[in-house]
mmCIF file of C-alpha atoms in Angstrom:
data_model
loop_
_atom_site.group_PDB
_atom_site.id
_atom_site.type_symbol
_atom_site.label_atom_id
_atom_site.label_comp_id
_atom_site.label_asym_id
_atom_site.label_seq_id
_atom_site.Cartn_x
_atom_site.Cartn_y
_atom_site.Cartn_z
ATOM 1 C CA ASP A 1430 -11.133 20.591 6.987
ATOM 2 C CA THR A 1431 -8.982 18.876 9.600
ATOM 3 C CA GLY A 1432 -6.391 17.431 7.224
ATOM 4 C CA VAL A 1433 -2.740 18.371 6.819
ATOM 5 C CA SER A 1434 -2.417 21.932 5.561
ATOM 6 C CA GLN A 1435 0.558 23.329 3.660
ATOM 7 C CA ASP A 1436 1.330 26.903 2.731
ATOM 8 C CA PRO A 1437 1.997 28.214 0.160
ATOM 9 C CA ARG A 1438 0.700 25.893 -2.547
ATOM 10 C CA HIS A 1439 3.095 27.312 -5.097
ATOM 11 C CA LYS A 1440 6.337 29.243 -4.793
ATOM 12 C CA ILE A 1441 8.445 30.650 -7.600
ATOM 13 C CA THR A 1442 11.823 32.028 -6.601
ATOM 14 C CA LYS A 1443 15.073 33.056 -8.180
ATOM 15 C CA ARG A 1444 18.180 30.986 -7.691
ATOM 16 C CA GLY A 1445 20.058 32.032 -4.586
ATOM 17 C CA GLN A 1446 17.005 33.224 -2.657
ATOM 18 C CA ASN A 1447 15.786 31.667 0.584
ATOM 19 C CA VAL A 1448 12.325 30.140 0.876
ATOM 20 C CA THR A 1449 10.289 28.891 3.810
ATOM 21 C CA PHE A 1450 7.317 26.549 3.750
ATOM 22 C CA ARG A 1451 4.836 25.871 6.511
ATOM 23 C CA CYS A 1452 2.970 22.701 7.444
ATOM 24 C CA ASP A 1453 0.110 22.356 9.902
ATOM 25 C CA PRO A 1454 -0.438 18.690 10.730
ATOM 26 C CA ILE A 1455 -3.598 16.998 11.926
ATOM 27 C CA SER A 1456 -3.973 18.390 15.420
ATOM 28 C CA GLU A 1457 -3.662 15.214 17.469
ATOM 29 C CA HIS A 1458 -0.782 13.806 15.419
ATOM 30 C CA ASN A 1459 2.574 13.805 17.178
ATOM 31 C CA ARG A 1460 4.729 12.780 14.198
ATOM 32 C CA LEU A 1461 5.416 15.096 11.281
ATOM 33 C CA TYR A 1462 7.323 14.237 8.111
ATOM 34 C CA TRP A 1463 8.743 16.162 5.171
ATOM 35 C CA TYR A 1464 9.079 14.530 1.779
ATOM 36 C CA ARG A 1465 10.175 15.771 -1.615
ATOM 37 C CA GLN A 1466 8.764 14.578 -4.927
ATOM 38 C CA THR A 1467 10.149 15.274 -8.369
ATOM 39 C CA LEU A 1468 8.554 14.470 -11.712
ATOM 40 C CA GLY A 1469 8.305 10.744 -12.383
ATOM 41 C CA GLN A 1470 9.468 9.794 -8.910
ATOM 42 C CA GLY A 1471 7.785 8.764 -5.726
ATOM 43 C CA PRO A 1472 8.013 10.893 -2.596
ATOM 44 C CA GLU A 1473 11.477 10.822 -1.001
ATOM 45 C CA PHE A 1474 11.875 11.054 2.759
ATOM 46 C CA LEU A 1475 13.662 14.167 4.031
ATOM 47 C CA THR A 1476 13.132 14.342 7.781
ATOM 48 C CA TYR A 1477 10.693 13.670 10.589
ATOM 49 C CA PHE A 1478 9.774 14.986 14.011
ATOM 50 C CA GLN A 1479 8.218 13.353 16.999
ATOM 51 C CA ASN A 1480 6.627 16.234 18.866
ATOM 52 C CA GLU A 1481 9.300 18.995 18.724
ATOM 53 C CA ALA A 1482 12.299 16.672 18.392
ATOM 54 C CA GLN A 1483 13.809 16.107 14.957
ATOM 55 C CA LEU A 1484 14.665 12.416 15.102
ATOM 56 C CA GLU A 1485 15.791 11.514 11.619
ATOM 57 C CA LYS A 1486 17.299 13.317 8.641
ATOM 58 C CA SER A 1487 17.876 11.839 5.208
ATOM 59 C CA ARG A 1488 21.188 12.276 3.420
ATOM 60 C CA LEU A 1489 19.099 14.115 0.818
ATOM 61 C CA LEU A 1490 18.770 16.959 3.312
ATOM 62 C CA SER A 1491 21.779 19.137 2.535
ATOM 63 C CA ASP A 1492 23.108 21.832 4.851
ATOM 64 C CA ARG A 1493 21.020 24.381 2.964
ATOM 65 C CA PHE A 1494 17.853 22.730 4.283
ATOM 66 C CA SER A 1495 16.601 23.192 7.819
ATOM 67 C CA ALA A 1496 13.366 22.120 9.416
ATOM 68 C CA GLU A 1497 11.853 23.095 12.727
ATOM 69 C CA ARG A 1498 8.844 22.197 14.782
ATOM 70 C CA PRO A 1499 9.268 24.531 17.740
ATOM 71 C CA LYS A 1500 6.177 23.752 19.769
ATOM 72 C CA GLY A 1501 5.423 20.292 18.493
ATOM 73 C CA SER A 1502 2.587 21.574 16.344
ATOM 74 C CA PHE A 1503 3.262 23.276 12.988
ATOM 75 C CA SER A 1504 6.566 22.868 11.181
ATOM 76 C CA THR A 1505 8.629 24.978 8.815
ATOM 77 C CA LEU A 1506 11.054 23.870 6.126
ATOM 78 C CA GLU A 1507 13.584 26.473 4.988
ATOM 79 C CA ILE A 1508 15.813 26.204 1.954
ATOM 80 C CA GLN A 1509 18.687 28.669 1.819
ATOM 81 C CA ARG A 1510 20.450 29.756 -1.379
ATOM 82 C CA THR A 1511 18.038 27.841 -3.571
ATOM 83 C CA GLU A 1512 19.322 25.995 -6.608
ATOM 84 C CA GLN A 1513 17.445 24.897 -9.724
ATOM 85 C CA GLY A 1514 17.734 21.300 -8.546
ATOM 86 C CA ASP A 1515 15.594 22.191 -5.540
ATOM 87 C CA SER A 1516 12.577 22.556 -7.825
ATOM 88 C CA ALA A 1517 10.130 19.908 -6.642
ATOM 89 C CA MET A 1518 6.922 19.272 -4.753
ATOM 90 C CA TYR A 1519 7.519 19.415 -1.001
ATOM 91 C CA LEU A 1520 5.058 17.238 0.875
ATOM 92 C CA CYS A 1521 4.290 17.260 4.562
ATOM 93 C CA ALA A 1522 2.663 14.319 6.323
ATOM 94 C CA SER A 1523 1.620 13.532 9.856
ATOM 95 C CA SER A 1524 0.730 10.471 11.868
ATOM 96 C CA LEU A 1525 -0.136 9.442 15.393
ATOM 97 C CA ALA A 1526 2.478 7.249 17.023
ATOM 98 C CA THR A 1527 0.743 4.455 18.901
ATOM 99 C CA GLY A 1528 1.537 0.822 19.552
ATOM 100 C CA ASN A 1529 0.235 0.041 16.076
ATOM 101 C CA ILE A 1530 1.585 1.402 12.810
ATOM 102 C CA SER A 1531 -0.349 4.438 11.683
ATOM 103 C CA PRO A 1532 -0.443 5.452 7.995
ATOM 104 C CA LEU A 1533 0.906 8.857 7.066
ATOM 105 C CA HIS A 1534 -1.610 11.509 6.066
ATOM 106 C CA PHE A 1535 -0.247 13.887 3.463
ATOM 107 C CA GLY A 1536 -0.987 17.499 2.678
ATOM 108 C CA ASN A 1537 -1.373 18.771 -0.871
ATOM 109 C CA GLY A 1538 2.194 19.971 -0.994
ATOM 110 C CA THR A 1539 4.090 23.130 -1.877
ATOM 111 C CA ARG A 1540 5.359 23.229 -5.442
ATOM 112 C CA LEU A 1541 8.678 25.071 -5.623
ATOM 113 C CA THR A 1542 10.041 26.385 -8.901
ATOM 114 C CA VAL A 1543 13.539 27.850 -8.860
ATOM 115 C CA THR A 1544 14.334 29.976 -11.916
ATOM 116 C CA ASP B 1226 19.270 2.011 -5.480
ATOM 117 C CA GLN B 1227 15.511 1.586 -5.635
ATOM 118 C CA GLN B 1228 14.385 -0.479 -2.669
ATOM 119 C CA VAL B 1229 10.745 -0.359 -3.789
ATOM 120 C CA LYS B 1230 10.116 -0.919 -7.479
ATOM 121 C CA GLN B 1231 7.032 -0.391 -9.546
ATOM 122 C CA ASN B 1232 8.059 -1.540 -12.989
ATOM 123 C CA SER B 1233 4.945 -0.453 -14.865
ATOM 124 C CA PRO B 1234 4.836 3.326 -15.311
ATOM 125 C CA SER B 1235 1.282 3.060 -16.623
ATOM 126 C CA LEU B 1236 -1.593 0.635 -16.881
ATOM 127 C CA SER B 1237 -4.800 0.905 -18.887
ATOM 128 C CA VAL B 1238 -7.864 -1.112 -17.814
ATOM 129 C CA GLN B 1239 -11.404 -1.170 -19.026
ATOM 130 C CA GLU B 1240 -14.107 -0.001 -16.628
ATOM 131 C CA GLY B 1241 -15.598 -2.931 -14.709
ATOM 132 C CA ARG B 1242 -12.547 -5.143 -15.133
ATOM 133 C CA ILE B 1243 -9.885 -5.963 -12.561
ATOM 134 C CA SER B 1244 -6.865 -3.675 -12.172
ATOM 135 C CA ILE B 1245 -3.700 -5.319 -10.852
ATOM 136 C CA LEU B 1246 -0.818 -3.109 -9.809
ATOM 137 C CA ASN B 1247 2.475 -4.730 -8.900
ATOM 138 C CA CYS B 1248 5.310 -3.810 -6.585
ATOM 139 C CA ASP B 1249 8.624 -5.473 -5.752
ATOM 140 C CA TYR B 1250 10.974 -4.682 -2.894
ATOM 141 C CA THR B 1251 14.541 -5.586 -2.095
ATOM 142 C CA ASN B 1252 14.925 -4.731 1.590
ATOM 143 C CA SER B 1253 14.085 -7.810 3.660
ATOM 144 C CA MET B 1254 13.731 -5.597 6.736
ATOM 145 C CA PHE B 1255 10.516 -4.069 5.410
ATOM 146 C CA ASP B 1256 7.607 -5.323 7.479
ATOM 147 C CA TYR B 1257 4.745 -3.010 6.618
ATOM 148 C CA PHE B 1258 3.485 -2.103 3.186
ATOM 149 C CA LEU B 1259 1.042 0.534 2.024
ATOM 150 C CA TRP B 1260 -0.619 1.697 -1.143
ATOM 151 C CA TYR B 1261 -1.309 5.359 -1.752
ATOM 152 C CA LYS B 1262 -3.379 6.944 -4.491
ATOM 153 C CA LYS B 1263 -2.562 10.364 -5.907
ATOM 154 C CA TYR B 1264 -4.633 12.682 -8.043
ATOM 155 C CA PRO B 1265 -2.970 15.615 -9.864
ATOM 156 C CA ALA B 1266 -2.305 18.657 -7.654
ATOM 157 C CA GLU B 1267 -3.132 16.707 -4.498
ATOM 158 C CA GLY B 1268 -1.043 14.866 -1.949
ATOM 159 C CA PRO B 1269 -1.012 11.064 -1.778
ATOM 160 C CA THR B 1270 -4.012 9.534 -0.033
ATOM 161 C CA PHE B 1271 -3.710 6.348 1.992
ATOM 162 C CA LEU B 1272 -5.600 3.447 0.426
ATOM 163 C CA ILE B 1273 -4.779 0.145 2.107
ATOM 164 C CA SER B 1274 -1.946 -1.503 4.015
ATOM 165 C CA ILE B 1275 -0.668 -4.915 4.979
ATOM 166 C CA SER B 1276 1.627 -6.189 7.681
ATOM 167 C CA SER B 1277 4.265 -8.777 6.876
ATOM 168 C CA ILE B 1278 2.523 -11.273 9.159
ATOM 169 C CA LYS B 1279 -0.365 -11.426 6.702
ATOM 170 C CA ASP B 1280 -0.581 -12.390 3.059
ATOM 171 C CA LYS B 1281 -3.839 -10.674 2.201
ATOM 172 C CA ASN B 1282 -5.837 -7.678 3.290
ATOM 173 C CA GLU B 1283 -9.151 -6.651 1.807
ATOM 174 C CA ASP B 1284 -11.108 -3.414 1.998
ATOM 175 C CA GLY B 1285 -14.122 -3.166 -0.255
ATOM 176 C CA ARG B 1286 -13.002 -3.176 -3.887
ATOM 177 C CA PHE B 1287 -9.334 -3.110 -2.880
ATOM 178 C CA THR B 1288 -7.245 -6.148 -1.952
ATOM 179 C CA VAL B 1289 -3.537 -6.213 -1.291
ATOM 180 C CA PHE B 1290 -1.587 -9.474 -1.572
ATOM 181 C CA LEU B 1291 1.865 -9.989 -0.093
ATOM 182 C CA ASN B 1292 4.314 -12.719 -1.137
ATOM 183 C CA LYS B 1293 7.205 -12.397 1.274
ATOM 184 C CA SER B 1294 9.336 -15.107 -0.265
ATOM 185 C CA ALA B 1295 9.166 -13.333 -3.626
ATOM 186 C CA LYS B 1296 9.352 -9.870 -2.037
ATOM 187 C CA HIS B 1297 6.338 -8.940 -4.090
ATOM 188 C CA LEU B 1298 3.020 -7.315 -3.407
ATOM 189 C CA SER B 1299 0.093 -6.442 -5.583
ATOM 190 C CA LEU B 1300 -3.009 -4.294 -5.373
ATOM 191 C CA HIS B 1301 -6.195 -5.587 -6.944
ATOM 192 C CA ILE B 1302 -9.077 -3.260 -7.691
ATOM 193 C CA VAL B 1303 -12.302 -4.892 -8.754
ATOM 194 C CA PRO B 1304 -14.438 -3.722 -10.367
ATOM 195 C CA SER B 1305 -12.408 -0.785 -11.684
ATOM 196 C CA GLN B 1306 -14.230 2.537 -11.836
ATOM 197 C CA PRO B 1307 -13.422 5.800 -13.676
ATOM 198 C CA GLY B 1308 -12.641 7.506 -10.358
ATOM 199 C CA ASP B 1309 -9.843 4.996 -9.825
ATOM 200 C CA SER B 1310 -7.801 6.721 -12.526
ATOM 201 C CA ALA B 1311 -4.808 8.091 -10.603
ATOM 202 C CA VAL B 1312 -1.170 7.404 -9.820
ATOM 203 C CA TYR B 1313 -0.721 4.572 -7.324
ATOM 204 C CA PHE B 1314 2.336 4.426 -5.111
ATOM 205 C CA CYS B 1315 3.576 1.380 -3.278
ATOM 206 C CA ALA B 1316 5.396 2.186 -0.028
ATOM 207 C CA ALA B 1317 7.192 0.196 2.642
ATOM 208 C CA SER B 1318 8.599 0.711 6.097
ATOM 209 C CA ALA B 1319 11.039 -1.127 8.324
ATOM 210 C CA PRO B 1320 10.397 -2.091 11.983
ATOM 211 C CA GLY B 1321 9.446 0.879 14.084
ATOM 212 C CA GLY B 1322 8.381 2.770 10.996
ATOM 213 C CA ALA B 1323 9.453 6.016 12.538
ATOM 214 C CA ASP B 1324 11.977 6.854 9.856
ATOM 215 C CA GLY B 1325 9.353 7.228 7.212
ATOM 216 C CA LEU B 1326 8.238 5.336 4.172
ATOM 217 C CA THR B 1327 10.172 4.290 1.090
ATOM 218 C CA PHE B 1328 8.074 4.817 -2.016
ATOM 219 C CA GLY B 1329 8.123 3.342 -5.489
ATOM 220 C CA LYS B 1330 7.965 5.580 -8.555
ATOM 221 C CA GLY B 1331 4.277 4.989 -9.033
ATOM 222 C CA THR B 1332 2.002 3.464 -11.653
ATOM 223 C CA HIS B 1333 -0.449 5.639 -13.564
ATOM 224 C CA LEU B 1334 -3.709 3.724 -13.756
ATOM 225 C CA ILE B 1335 -6.088 4.762 -16.501
ATOM 226 C CA ILE B 1336 -9.610 3.376 -16.446
ATOM 227 C CA GLN B 1337 -11.180 3.449 -19.878
ATOM 228 C CA PRO B 1338 -14.971 3.664 -20.259
#
């Protein structure tokens, strides 16, 4: 399977703990995106990378959130001091930046539950 | 403030008939529009897209129509099949597209046998 891979699929944590999620994009894709989806809502943009550079961050991304893509391949999203409001599905997507617009390809997400 | 609106949370259609899913947007800077389909426990899957320079794009059973003056687009599925039952998200991007997509809340399409 050469699609976008996310790990873990599910994460249950206690409030105040730190969590880290991993995303492996489609190998030739140079853009990588993180989205968050809560029940009854569409995915909400958090941040994106072109290669290793983080080029855009949403105002939804509080200081407790940090994302990295150190070698321009896989990416990690860390949430520090988790809160119950962080419970959501975290989706990663990738695309290939060319002269034409390329649709985003999503992984199956990491479902975070903060208790 | 919802820039992409899908006002029907759910839609029920009989198998074989046409399904029409609607989407409205408010940001006149949007120039590229996409539809994604999502099954439970999976990520959204790209279905079809349309650029603002066109008013129609067709791919098999799926057709997307864009009315720029009304800031409205629709997805037509004909004939509808049981496997089409899913949540459909409308999404839009502004020029460059690099800052990601803005999604609607989705419409749950249910195809009845």
